[in-house]
């Protein structure tokens, strides 16, 4: 049960940063603040279409880039963990 809660907590604890060129980068961590490797991070647009994807590295780091300005959500997936969906994040042009 706690393993499933880890991905939800990881998404809530990952602090995505909107940067230049419409990208979001962050670190996926578990409830103990330990980085989680091998998490699929999906960037989903307002119509729930996947526009980009990344895999967290051994330090839990990921980076996804949108091609257009808009409102996006991050979805995390990993075997053995419950999928999680972030709050909306606005990406600006340029």
Short mmCIF file of N, CA, C and O in Angstrom, two decimals, residues 33-73:
data_model
loop_
_atom_site.label_atom_id
_atom_site.label_comp_id
_atom_site.label_asym_id
_atom_site.label_seq_id
_atom_site.Cartn_x
_atom_site.Cartn_y
_atom_site.Cartn_z
N UNK A 33 11.60 11.27 0.66
CA UNK A 33 12.47 12.21 -0.08
C UNK A 33 13.63 11.53 -0.78
O UNK A 33 14.66 12.15 -1.03
N UNK A 34 13.49 10.25 -1.10
CA UNK A 34 14.52 9.53 -1.85
C UNK A 34 14.18 9.60 -3.34
O UNK A 34 13.03 9.38 -3.71
N UNK A 35 15.15 9.89 -4.20
CA UNK A 35 14.89 9.93 -5.65
C UNK A 35 14.37 8.57 -6.14
O UNK A 35 14.78 7.52 -5.65
N UNK A 36 13.47 8.63 -7.12
CA UNK A 36 12.90 7.41 -7.70
C UNK A 36 13.31 7.35 -9.17
O UNK A 36 12.94 8.22 -9.97
N UNK A 37 14.08 6.34 -9.53
CA UNK A 37 14.52 6.14 -10.92
C UNK A 37 13.50 5.31 -11.67
O UNK A 37 12.71 4.56 -11.08
N UNK A 38 13.50 5.44 -12.98
CA UNK A 38 12.66 4.60 -13.83
C UNK A 38 11.20 4.98 -13.86
O UNK A 38 10.35 4.16 -14.24
N UNK A 39 10.87 6.21 -13.50
CA UNK A 39 9.48 6.67 -13.56
C UNK A 39 9.24 7.31 -14.92
O UNK A 39 10.01 8.16 -15.36
N UNK A 40 8.18 6.89 -15.60
CA UNK A 40 7.79 7.51 -16.86
C UNK A 40 7.01 8.77 -16.52
O UNK A 40 6.01 8.72 -15.78
N UNK A 41 7.46 9.91 -17.02
CA UNK A 41 6.81 11.20 -16.78
C UNK A 41 6.22 11.66 -18.11
O UNK A 41 6.94 11.81 -19.10
N UNK A 42 4.90 11.83 -18.13
CA UNK A 42 4.19 12.24 -19.35
C UNK A 42 3.74 13.68 -19.21
O UNK A 42 3.19 14.06 -18.17
N UNK A 43 3.94 14.48 -20.26
CA UNK A 43 3.42 15.84 -20.31
C UNK A 43 2.12 15.78 -21.10
O UNK A 43 2.12 15.39 -22.27
N UNK A 44 1.00 16.13 -20.44
CA UNK A 44 -0.31 16.01 -21.07
C UNK A 44 -0.93 17.39 -21.24
O UNK A 44 -0.91 18.19 -20.32
N UNK A 45 -1.48 17.64 -22.44
CA UNK A 45 -2.10 18.93 -22.69
C UNK A 45 -3.51 18.99 -22.10
O UNK A 45 -3.95 18.04 -21.45
N UNK A 46 -4.22 20.09 -22.33
CA UNK A 46 -5.54 20.28 -21.73
C UNK A 46 -6.58 19.31 -22.25
O UNK A 46 -7.62 19.12 -21.62
N UNK A 47 -6.31 18.64 -23.38
CA UNK A 47 -7.21 17.62 -23.91
C UNK A 47 -6.76 16.21 -23.51
O UNK A 47 -7.21 15.22 -24.09
N UNK A 48 -5.85 16.11 -22.55
CA UNK A 48 -5.31 14.84 -22.04
C UNK A 48 -4.52 14.05 -23.08
O UNK A 48 -4.39 12.84 -22.98
N UNK A 49 -3.98 14.73 -24.08
CA UNK A 49 -3.10 14.09 -25.07
C UNK A 49 -1.67 14.18 -24.58
O UNK A 49 -1.24 15.21 -24.07
N UNK A 50 -0.93 13.10 -24.73
CA UNK A 50 0.49 13.09 -24.35
C UNK A 50 1.27 13.85 -25.41
O UNK A 50 1.21 13.53 -26.59
N UNK A 51 1.97 14.90 -24.98
CA UNK A 51 2.74 15.72 -25.92
C UNK A 51 4.24 15.50 -25.80
O UNK A 51 4.99 15.85 -26.69
N UNK A 52 4.68 14.95 -24.67
CA UNK A 52 6.09 14.63 -24.47
C UNK A 52 6.20 13.61 -23.35
O UNK A 52 5.28 13.47 -22.55
N UNK A 53 7.32 12.92 -23.31
CA UNK A 53 7.55 11.93 -22.25
C UNK A 53 9.03 11.87 -21.92
O UNK A 53 9.87 12.21 -22.74
N UNK A 54 9.30 11.45 -20.70
CA UNK A 54 10.68 11.30 -20.24
C UNK A 54 10.72 10.16 -19.22
O UNK A 54 9.69 9.74 -18.71
N UNK A 55 11.92 9.71 -18.93
CA UNK A 55 12.14 8.67 -17.93
C UNK A 55 13.08 9.26 -16.88
O UNK A 55 14.14 9.82 -17.22
N UNK A 56 12.71 9.17 -15.61
CA UNK A 56 13.57 9.71 -14.56
C UNK A 56 14.86 8.89 -14.47
O UNK A 56 14.85 7.68 -14.62
N UNK A 57 15.97 9.60 -14.25
CA UNK A 57 17.26 8.92 -14.17
C UNK A 57 17.53 8.39 -12.76
O UNK A 57 16.64 8.44 -11.91
N UNK A 58 18.74 7.93 -12.50
CA UNK A 58 19.06 7.33 -11.21
C UNK A 58 18.97 8.34 -10.06
O UNK A 58 18.86 7.96 -8.90
N UNK A 59 18.99 9.63 -10.37
CA UNK A 59 18.83 10.68 -9.35
C UNK A 59 17.39 11.19 -9.29
O UNK A 59 17.10 12.16 -8.61
N UNK A 60 16.48 10.52 -10.04
CA UNK A 60 15.07 10.91 -10.06
C UNK A 60 14.78 12.11 -10.95
O UNK A 60 13.65 12.57 -11.02
N UNK A 61 15.78 12.60 -11.66
CA UNK A 61 15.63 13.80 -12.48
C UNK A 61 14.93 13.49 -13.80
O UNK A 61 15.13 12.43 -14.39
N UNK A 62 14.13 14.45 -14.25
CA UNK A 62 13.47 14.34 -15.56
C UNK A 62 13.36 15.72 -16.19
O UNK A 62 13.48 16.74 -15.52
N UNK A 63 13.12 15.74 -17.50
CA UNK A 63 12.87 16.98 -18.24
C UNK A 63 11.95 16.64 -19.40
O UNK A 63 12.21 15.70 -20.15
N UNK A 64 10.85 17.39 -19.51
CA UNK A 64 9.93 17.25 -20.64
C UNK A 64 9.72 18.63 -21.23
O UNK A 64 9.75 19.64 -20.52
N UNK A 65 9.51 18.70 -22.55
CA UNK A 65 9.33 19.98 -23.22
C UNK A 65 8.06 19.96 -24.06
O UNK A 65 7.84 19.02 -24.83
N UNK A 66 7.25 20.98 -23.90
CA UNK A 66 6.06 21.14 -24.74
C UNK A 66 6.43 21.93 -25.97
O UNK A 66 7.35 22.76 -25.95
N UNK A 67 5.73 21.70 -27.05
CA UNK A 67 6.03 22.42 -28.28
C UNK A 67 5.25 23.73 -28.40
O UNK A 67 5.62 24.60 -29.18
N UNK A 68 4.19 23.87 -27.63
CA UNK A 68 3.35 25.06 -27.67
C UNK A 68 3.08 25.57 -26.27
O UNK A 68 3.07 24.80 -25.31
N UNK A 69 2.81 26.87 -26.16
CA UNK A 69 2.40 27.42 -24.88
C UNK A 69 1.02 26.86 -24.53
O UNK A 69 0.23 26.52 -25.41
N UNK A 70 0.74 26.72 -23.26
CA UNK A 70 -0.56 26.21 -22.84
C UNK A 70 -0.52 25.69 -21.43
O UNK A 70 0.46 25.84 -20.71
N UNK A 71 -1.60 25.03 -21.04
CA UNK A 71 -1.72 24.44 -19.71
C UNK A 71 -1.51 22.94 -19.83
O UNK A 71 -2.16 22.29 -20.65
N UNK A 72 -0.64 22.42 -19.00
CA UNK A 72 -0.27 21.01 -19.05
C UNK A 72 -0.36 20.40 -17.65
O UNK A 72 -0.39 21.10 -16.66
N UNK A 73 -0.36 19.07 -17.63
CA UNK A 73 -0.26 18.30 -16.38
C UNK A 73 0.81 17.26 -16.58
O UNK A 73 1.08 16.82 -17.69
#
